[in-house]
Tab-separated table of C-alpha atoms in Angstrom:
chain	number	residue	atom	x	y	z
A	869	MET	CA	-29.955	-1.781	-7.520
A	870	LYS	CA	-30.262	-2.253	-4.747
A	871	ILE	CA	-27.631	-0.849	-1.248
A	872	ALA	CA	-27.692	-1.651	2.446
A	873	MET	CA	-26.002	1.045	4.715
A	874	ILE	CA	-24.343	0.652	7.953
A	875	GLY	CA	-22.249	2.225	10.512
A	876	HIS	CA	-23.962	5.977	11.536
A	877	LYS	CA	-26.386	6.662	14.162
A	878	ILE	CA	-29.132	8.120	12.849
A	879	PHE	CA	-30.420	8.831	9.450
A	880	PRO	CA	-30.818	11.826	8.698
A	881	SER	CA	-28.916	13.734	10.608
A	882	ARG	CA	-25.396	15.708	10.677
A	883	SER	CA	-24.618	14.917	14.433
A	884	GLY	CA	-21.278	13.302	12.756
A	885	GLY	CA	-18.709	12.961	10.090
A	886	VAL	CA	-20.503	9.583	9.431
A	887	GLU	CA	-23.692	10.842	9.855
A	888	VAL	CA	-23.542	13.579	6.694
A	889	VAL	CA	-22.057	11.348	4.679
A	890	VAL	CA	-24.341	9.073	5.071
A	891	TYR	CA	-27.076	11.207	4.743
A	892	GLU	CA	-25.582	12.757	1.360
A	893	LEU	CA	-24.414	9.835	0.294
A	894	SER	CA	-27.877	7.727	0.747
A	895	THR	CA	-30.521	11.027	-0.464
A	896	ARG	CA	-27.819	11.345	-3.896
A	897	LEU	CA	-28.248	8.237	-4.870
A	898	ALA	CA	-31.413	8.026	-3.596
A	899	LYS	CA	-32.439	10.932	-5.991
A	900	LYS	CA	-30.766	8.721	-9.001
A	901	GLY	CA	-32.925	6.379	-8.644
A	902	ILE	CA	-30.874	3.450	-6.416
A	903	ASP	CA	-32.523	1.565	-3.746
A	904	VAL	CA	-31.206	2.761	-0.876
A	905	THR	CA	-32.003	1.388	2.632
A	906	VAL	CA	-30.322	2.742	5.762
A	907	TYR	CA	-29.777	0.598	9.837
A	908	ASN	CA	-30.299	3.282	12.454
A	909	ARG	CA	-29.000	2.432	15.193
A	910	GLY	CA	-31.642	2.133	18.100
A	911	LEU	CA	-34.918	1.938	18.495
A	912	ILE	CA	-37.078	4.499	19.021
A	913	LYS	CA	-40.169	4.718	21.098
A	914	GLY	CA	-42.716	6.266	18.861
A	915	LYS	CA	-41.660	5.614	15.833
A	916	LYS	CA	-41.622	2.955	13.662
A	917	LYS	CA	-38.832	0.199	12.997
A	918	LYS	CA	-39.065	0.999	9.511
A	919	ASP	CA	-39.869	4.234	7.802
A	920	LYS	CA	-38.752	6.095	4.930
A	921	GLU	CA	-37.610	10.159	4.612
A	922	GLU	CA	-35.764	11.664	1.605
A	923	GLY	CA	-36.306	8.258	-0.417
A	924	VAL	CA	-34.045	6.483	1.615
A	925	ASN	CA	-36.104	3.773	3.767
A	926	ILE	CA	-35.093	3.817	7.103
A	927	VAL	CA	-34.715	0.282	8.903
A	928	ARG	CA	-34.282	0.798	12.906
A	929	THR	CA	-31.819	-1.181	14.617
A	930	PHE	CA	-31.696	-2.775	18.147
A	931	THR	CA	-29.088	-2.125	20.421
A	932	PHE	CA	-28.025	-1.671	23.734
A	933	LYS	CA	-27.224	1.986	24.897
A	934	ASN	CA	-23.853	1.344	26.720
A	935	GLN	CA	-21.954	3.195	24.907
A	936	LYS	CA	-18.919	-0.325	24.737
A	937	LEU	CA	-21.741	-2.108	23.170
A	938	ASN	CA	-23.705	-0.028	21.492
A	939	ALA	CA	-21.548	-0.040	17.914
A	940	MET	CA	-21.231	-3.764	18.503
A	941	VAL	CA	-24.235	-4.984	18.526
A	942	TYR	CA	-26.100	-2.801	16.100
A	943	SER	CA	-22.694	-3.621	13.810
A	944	PHE	CA	-23.873	-7.112	13.997
A	945	LEU	CA	-27.533	-7.155	14.172
A	946	ALA	CA	-27.763	-5.443	11.541
A	947	THR	CA	-25.886	-7.021	8.886
A	948	PHE	CA	-28.082	-10.196	10.054
A	949	GLU	CA	-31.227	-8.486	8.722
A	950	THR	CA	-30.129	-6.787	6.019
A	951	LEU	CA	-28.788	-11.463	4.959
A	952	THR	CA	-32.852	-11.558	3.822
A	953	GLY	CA	-32.835	-8.281	2.445
A	954	LYS	CA	-31.549	-9.090	-1.805
A	955	TYR	CA	-29.201	-6.460	-1.400
A	956	ASP	CA	-26.476	-5.912	-4.199
A	957	ILE	CA	-24.315	-4.256	-1.411
A	958	ILE	CA	-23.804	-4.123	1.431
A	959	HIS	CA	-21.603	-0.861	3.001
A	960	TYR	CA	-19.880	-1.145	6.104
A	961	HIS	CA	-18.916	2.782	7.325
A	962	ALA	CA	-15.952	3.149	9.921
A	963	VAL	CA	-13.772	0.869	10.118
A	964	GLY	CA	-15.339	-0.601	13.800
A	965	ILE	CA	-18.336	-1.759	11.745
A	966	CYS	CA	-16.536	-3.894	10.469
A	967	VAL	CA	-15.966	-6.888	11.786
A	968	PRO	CA	-19.454	-9.134	10.809
A	969	ILE	CA	-18.211	-8.564	7.271
A	970	PHE	CA	-17.073	-11.711	7.679
A	971	ILE	CA	-21.050	-13.527	7.829
A	972	ALA	CA	-21.997	-11.253	5.662
A	973	ARG	CA	-19.004	-13.110	2.508
A	974	LEU	CA	-20.289	-16.564	4.219
A	975	PHE	CA	-23.915	-15.523	2.718
A	976	LYS	CA	-22.219	-14.452	-0.540
A	977	LYS	CA	-22.849	-10.723	0.228
A	978	LYS	CA	-20.874	-8.465	-1.020
A	979	THR	CA	-19.873	-5.669	0.192
A	980	VAL	CA	-18.007	-2.093	0.502
A	981	ALA	CA	-16.209	-0.576	3.064
A	982	THR	CA	-15.432	3.082	3.535
A	983	ILE	CA	-12.853	3.283	6.505
A	984	HIS	CA	-13.605	7.692	7.356
A	985	GLY	CA	-10.173	7.457	10.268
A	986	LEU	CA	-8.083	4.528	11.449
A	987	ASN	CA	-10.277	4.378	14.523
A	988	TRP	CA	-7.829	2.346	16.977
A	989	ARG	CA	-5.061	5.558	17.245
A	990	VAL	CA	-7.841	8.469	18.477
A	991	ASP	CA	-7.148	8.132	22.054
A	992	LYS	CA	-10.183	7.789	23.738
A	993	TRP	CA	-10.548	3.698	22.550
A	994	LYS	CA	-7.973	1.774	25.155
A	995	GLY	CA	-7.820	-2.053	25.400
A	996	PHE	CA	-10.418	-4.046	24.276
A	997	ALA	CA	-12.349	-0.909	22.005
A	998	ALA	CA	-8.557	0.004	20.763
A	999	LYS	CA	-8.004	-3.802	19.927
A	1000	TYR	CA	-10.946	-4.461	18.661
A	1001	LEU	CA	-11.277	-1.536	16.306
A	1002	LYS	CA	-7.731	-3.053	15.007
A	1003	PHE	CA	-10.022	-6.209	14.415
A	1004	GLY	CA	-12.308	-4.349	12.628
A	1005	GLU	CA	-9.552	-2.656	10.354
A	1006	LYS	CA	-8.009	-6.903	9.253
A	1007	ILE	CA	-11.799	-8.313	8.492
A	1008	ALA	CA	-12.294	-4.973	6.463
A	1009	VAL	CA	-8.472	-5.700	4.019
A	1010	LYS	CA	-9.486	-9.716	4.212
A	1011	TYR	CA	-13.349	-10.082	3.295
A	1012	ALA	CA	-14.277	-6.838	2.272
A	1013	ASP	CA	-15.004	-6.862	-1.619
A	1014	GLU	CA	-13.392	-3.154	-2.259
A	1015	ILE	CA	-12.530	-0.560	0.672
A	1016	ILE	CA	-12.390	2.714	0.565
A	1017	THR	CA	-9.868	5.538	2.257
A	1018	LEU	CA	-11.246	8.711	1.977
A	1019	THR	CA	-6.887	10.070	1.513
A	1020	PRO	CA	-3.971	9.685	-0.174
A	1021	GLU	CA	-2.186	8.986	3.203
A	1022	MET	CA	-4.973	6.458	4.048
A	1023	HIS	CA	-4.333	4.775	0.868
A	1024	ARG	CA	-0.398	4.656	1.230
A	1025	TYR	CA	-1.668	2.984	4.968
A	1026	PHE	CA	-3.410	0.107	3.284
A	1027	LEU	CA	-0.734	-0.607	0.438
A	1028	ASP	CA	2.255	-0.638	3.015
A	1029	THR	CA	0.676	-2.364	6.240
A	1030	TYR	CA	-1.711	-4.890	4.409
A	1031	GLY	CA	-0.859	-4.528	-0.108
A	1032	ARG	CA	-4.375	-3.595	-0.296
A	1033	ASP	CA	-5.186	-1.678	-2.864
A	1034	THR	CA	-8.103	0.584	-2.001
A	1035	ALA	CA	-10.554	2.958	-3.539
A	1036	LEU	CA	-9.860	6.660	-2.713
A	1037	ILE	CA	-13.011	8.462	-2.767
A	1038	GLU	CA	-12.097	11.615	-0.635
A	1039	ASN	CA	-15.258	13.198	1.305
A	1040	ALA	CA	-17.110	16.005	-0.476
A	1041	ILE	CA	-19.122	19.043	0.774
A	1042	THR	CA	-21.997	21.010	0.086
A	1043	PRO	CA	-19.926	24.977	-0.161
A	1044	VAL	CA	-20.781	27.009	3.023
A	1045	ARG	CA	-23.201	29.757	1.735
A	1046	LYS	CA	-21.673	32.730	2.567
A	1047	THR	CA	-24.092	34.801	6.042
A	1048	ASP	CA	-23.447	37.717	7.443
A	1049	ASP	CA	-23.013	37.817	11.549
A	1050	SER	CA	-26.710	39.250	12.810
A	1051	ILE	CA	-27.551	35.463	13.654
A	1052	ILE	CA	-24.840	34.960	15.932
A	1053	LYS	CA	-25.040	38.575	17.324
A	1054	ASN	CA	-28.594	38.301	18.215
A	1055	LYS	CA	-27.795	34.372	19.361
A	1056	PHE	CA	-23.818	34.299	20.957
A	1057	GLY	CA	-23.736	38.739	20.887
A	1058	LEU	CA	-21.128	38.490	18.369
A	1059	GLU	CA	-19.583	39.714	15.843
A	1060	LYS	CA	-17.530	39.204	12.399
A	1061	ASP	CA	-13.529	38.842	12.700
A	1062	THR	CA	-14.207	39.227	16.872
A	1063	TYR	CA	-13.261	35.136	17.757
A	1064	ILE	CA	-11.040	32.083	16.482
A	1065	PHE	CA	-13.748	30.070	15.750
A	1066	TYR	CA	-14.047	26.047	16.585
A	1067	PHE	CA	-16.190	22.972	15.369
A	1068	GLY	CA	-16.767	19.291	16.125
A	1069	ARG	CA	-16.797	16.638	18.913
A	1070	ILE	CA	-15.737	18.043	22.203
A	1071	SER	CA	-12.995	14.708	22.973
A	1072	PRO	CA	-9.974	13.766	23.524
A	1073	GLU	CA	-8.576	13.544	20.196
A	1074	LYS	CA	-9.833	16.727	18.523
A	1075	GLY	CA	-8.005	18.633	20.784
A	1076	VAL	CA	-10.177	20.893	22.334
A	1077	LEU	CA	-8.349	21.094	25.637
A	1078	GLU	CA	-5.574	21.902	24.926
A	1079	LEU	CA	-7.119	24.196	22.333
A	1080	ILE	CA	-8.796	26.398	25.835
A	1081	GLU	CA	-5.232	25.872	27.267
A	1082	ALA	CA	-3.090	27.652	25.193
A	1083	TYR	CA	-5.809	30.248	24.751
A	1084	ASN	CA	-5.838	30.670	28.099
A	1085	LYS	CA	-1.838	31.538	27.821
A	1086	THR	CA	-2.550	34.039	25.155
A	1087	ASP	CA	-3.598	38.178	25.274
A	1088	ILE	CA	-5.632	37.743	22.701
A	1089	GLU	CA	-8.769	40.362	22.504
A	1090	GLU	CA	-10.598	37.974	19.828
A	1091	LYS	CA	-12.976	36.014	22.368
A	1092	LEU	CA	-13.151	31.773	21.270
A	1093	VAL	CA	-15.903	30.414	20.726
A	1094	ILE	CA	-16.510	26.159	20.298
A	1095	ALA	CA	-19.726	24.371	18.775
A	1096	GLY	CA	-20.026	21.301	19.972
A	1097	GLU	CA	-21.788	19.575	22.026
A	1098	ILE	CA	-20.059	19.443	25.982
A	1099	PRO	CA	-20.276	15.586	26.843
A	1100	GLY	CA	-21.350	14.465	30.283
A	1101	ASN	CA	-17.676	12.717	31.089
A	1102	GLU	CA	-14.795	13.309	33.209
A	1103	PHE	CA	-13.478	14.477	29.882
A	1104	GLY	CA	-16.060	16.998	30.072
A	1105	GLU	CA	-16.185	17.980	33.480
A	1106	ALA	CA	-12.259	18.846	32.928
A	1107	VAL	CA	-12.789	21.516	29.633
A	1108	ARG	CA	-15.826	23.458	31.747
A	1109	SER	CA	-12.857	23.851	34.388
A	1110	THR	CA	-10.210	24.627	32.141
A	1111	ALA	CA	-12.321	27.307	30.182
A	1112	SER	CA	-14.176	28.847	33.856
A	1113	CYS	CA	-11.543	31.239	34.981
A	1114	ASN	CA	-11.996	32.770	31.282
A	1115	ASP	CA	-15.573	34.812	30.435
A	1116	LYS	CA	-13.601	35.324	26.856
A	1117	ILE	CA	-14.479	31.039	25.787
A	1118	VAL	CA	-17.938	30.777	24.266
A	1119	PHE	CA	-19.943	27.841	24.821
A	1120	THR	CA	-22.661	27.635	21.770
A	1121	GLY	CA	-23.418	23.935	22.102
A	1122	PHE	CA	-24.716	22.050	18.821
A	1123	ALA	CA	-24.805	24.380	15.564
A	1124	THR	CA	-26.049	23.719	12.357
A	1125	GLY	CA	-28.159	25.416	9.721
A	1126	GLU	CA	-27.169	29.039	8.989
A	1127	VAL	CA	-25.896	29.458	12.557
A	1128	LEU	CA	-23.238	27.154	11.617
A	1129	ASN	CA	-22.757	29.115	8.124
A	1130	SER	CA	-22.644	32.847	9.974
A	1131	LEU	CA	-20.141	31.102	12.481
A	1132	TYR	CA	-17.961	29.610	10.005
A	1133	CYS	CA	-18.328	33.374	7.845
A	1134	ASN	CA	-17.600	35.530	10.594
A	1135	ALA	CA	-14.405	33.478	12.436
A	1136	SER	CA	-11.227	35.336	11.881
A	1137	LEU	CA	-9.719	31.996	12.763
A	1138	TYR	CA	-10.626	28.124	11.928
A	1139	VAL	CA	-8.728	26.515	14.413
A	1140	LEU	CA	-8.275	22.196	13.567
A	1141	PRO	CA	-5.847	21.021	16.621
A	1142	SER	CA	-6.625	16.853	16.412
A	1143	HIS	CA	-3.961	13.813	17.194
A	1144	THR	CA	-6.080	11.897	14.761
A	1145	GLU	CA	-8.917	12.681	11.267
A	1146	GLY	CA	-9.562	11.286	8.916
A	1147	LEU	CA	-10.359	13.457	5.675
A	1148	SER	CA	-12.548	16.261	8.492
A	1149	LEU	CA	-15.676	17.714	6.618
A	1150	SER	CA	-15.329	21.039	9.681
A	1151	LEU	CA	-11.942	21.937	7.948
A	1152	LEU	CA	-13.165	21.742	4.313
A	1153	GLU	CA	-16.710	23.795	4.964
A	1154	ALA	CA	-13.880	26.357	6.547
A	1155	LEU	CA	-11.806	26.093	3.869
A	1156	SER	CA	-14.872	27.151	1.731
A	1157	CYS	CA	-15.909	30.056	3.110
A	1158	GLY	CA	-12.454	31.610	2.610
A	1159	VAL	CA	-11.864	31.490	6.585
A	1160	LYS	CA	-8.429	31.773	7.872
A	1161	CYS	CA	-7.408	28.153	9.315
A	1162	LEU	CA	-4.987	26.473	11.535
A	1163	THR	CA	-4.581	22.638	11.874
A	1164	SER	CA	-2.597	21.331	14.184
A	1165	ASP	CA	0.112	19.394	11.600
A	1166	ILE	CA	-0.623	15.888	11.215
A	1167	VAL	CA	-1.266	15.269	7.720
A	1168	GLU	CA	-4.100	14.264	7.108
A	1169	ASN	CA	-5.300	17.729	7.973
A	1170	THR	CA	-2.365	19.051	6.102
A	1171	SER	CA	-2.648	18.348	3.217
A	1172	VAL	CA	-5.938	19.045	2.598
A	1173	THR	CA	-4.994	22.416	3.717
A	1174	GLY	CA	-2.046	22.845	1.365
A	1175	LYS	CA	-0.794	26.734	0.702
A	1176	PHE	CA	-4.422	27.418	2.385
A	1177	GLY	CA	-3.641	26.720	5.782
A	1178	MET	CA	-1.096	27.496	8.593
A	1179	ASP	CA	-0.332	24.696	11.392
A	1180	PHE	CA	1.664	23.975	14.672
A	1181	LYS	CA	3.412	21.059	16.496
A	1182	THR	CA	-0.049	18.713	17.809
A	1183	SER	CA	-0.353	18.443	20.974
A	1184	ASP	CA	2.317	20.997	21.590
A	1185	VAL	CA	0.343	23.786	23.507
A	1186	ASP	CA	3.015	26.834	23.586
A	1187	ASP	CA	2.904	26.176	20.089
A	1188	LEU	CA	-0.195	26.320	19.360
A	1189	ALA	CA	-0.774	29.682	21.259
A	1190	ARG	CA	1.771	30.884	19.827
A	1191	ALA	CA	0.068	29.813	16.228
A	1192	LEU	CA	-3.080	31.192	17.738
A	1193	ALA	CA	-1.703	34.853	18.161
A	1194	ASP	CA	0.954	34.477	14.617
A	1195	GLY	CA	-2.639	33.125	12.636
A	1196	LEU	CA	-4.987	36.479	13.823
A	1197	LYS	CA	-2.054	38.573	12.302
A	1198	LYS	CA	-1.647	37.240	8.873
A	1199	GLU	CA	-3.056	38.745	6.059
A	1200	ARG	CA	-4.327	38.093	3.022
A	1201	SER	CA	-5.329	39.240	0.068
A	1202	VAL	CA	-8.948	38.971	-1.862
A	1203	GLU	CA	-6.755	37.143	-4.376
A	1204	GLU	CA	-5.636	34.526	-2.106
A	1205	VAL	CA	-9.245	34.558	-0.494
A	1206	ASP	CA	-10.807	33.075	-3.685
A	1207	GLU	CA	-8.050	31.157	-4.790
A	1208	GLN	CA	-9.073	29.025	-1.601
A	1209	ILE	CA	-13.278	28.741	-2.373
A	1210	LYS	CA	-12.554	27.787	-5.901
A	1211	TYR	CA	-9.592	25.301	-4.369
A	1212	ILE	CA	-12.363	23.454	-2.196
A	1213	LYS	CA	-14.878	23.590	-4.572
A	1214	ASN	CA	-13.120	21.786	-7.741
A	1215	ASN	CA	-11.530	19.325	-5.939
A	1216	PHE	CA	-14.162	18.501	-2.954
A	1217	ASP	CA	-17.156	17.931	-5.594
A	1218	TYR	CA	-20.598	15.804	-3.656
A	1219	ASP	CA	-21.427	15.440	-8.087
A	1220	LYS	CA	-17.966	13.517	-8.413
A	1221	MET	CA	-18.183	11.323	-5.221
A	1222	VAL	CA	-21.450	10.264	-5.753
A	1223	GLU	CA	-20.232	9.016	-9.139
A	1224	ARG	CA	-16.802	7.352	-7.972
A	1225	HIS	CA	-19.348	5.596	-6.097
A	1226	ILE	CA	-21.465	4.050	-8.035
A	1227	GLU	CA	-18.814	3.178	-10.236
A	1228	THR	CA	-17.579	1.565	-7.413
A	1229	TYR	CA	-20.792	-0.354	-6.262
A	1230	GLU	CA	-21.268	-1.986	-9.907
A	1231	ARG	CA	-17.259	-2.766	-10.175
A	1232	VAL	CA	-17.759	-4.847	-7.258
A	1233	ILE	CA	-21.205	-6.130	-8.744
A	1234	ARG	CA	-19.785	-7.072	-11.387
A	1235	ASP	CA	-15.973	-8.399	-10.998
A	1236	GLY	CA	-16.998	-10.054	-7.681
A	1237	PHE	CA	-15.685	-11.000	-4.001
A	1238	TYR	CA	-12.450	-9.465	-3.795
A	1239	HIS	CA	-9.334	-12.267	-2.933
């Protein structure tokens, strides 16, 4: 079986949710003897156009650096490159990337599209960008042989909106390994149970600015630790400015490996204040190590946390300020923490996720085009 994957920025990378999924899925498929090629976004000086890492073939595809054109140009050029690759499946990741699926269909290529989130809802995409993302969604519905959704809510959305059934394959994670606070004590001056933690993109739809505003309204002793790269744009400046008056707010930059594990494991409270989500890998990771979790009350978050989470009214700064204080005070038994850890381990397992993908690929190859 030969699979091509289009949609991520860089492989290997864990810089975003799509990148994590493509990395974990492609490397695990390769270990099972499946021929996987990932199409990276952009040529890199000093790097070969074609390469191979961790058993996965890499093709670097030209695109513009301009953010507004980057993904669109890349998705078309990568699609054209796959047409001569004799792939059994071209697997597209994210709705905006799905627009060229109609080209693959014209050349009788079989396609799978994973919808990581309804991106046209995201705050940062307006005007043409939002319309283009919505167009990608419609193209996927009309031309993709199979659509993969990550949550029951997303599955229902496609069924109710388009009458299109989808394969529900939830994201998976490797549970966060228990790690003491020695790393973050040396690196950031942080100790166990002395901080609130957010990890993810620092962008409008993630609610980070509201989190800082809410924290500033409280007299909480615990620090607020934000892990992620602050963008060099107007929103990034607003984040820096709003946090500048409070020396208890700590920005760590992007975190990975043992540093990230330690930040998760030793937090008093993990917070995900997002306005929109697909299925947050960061939330799953936080739950997997037993930390208390507070999220916005969007169904994509609350359906994951269930009885193991707390929530607040989305975008409501005052309610978030209240919830931060209440969340820090909440006590749990050892049994409740263990149950939370087992819940993630039993329901978001990589072996199950990979097998579901293989079953989906085999079904598409066997049954042909969607009608």
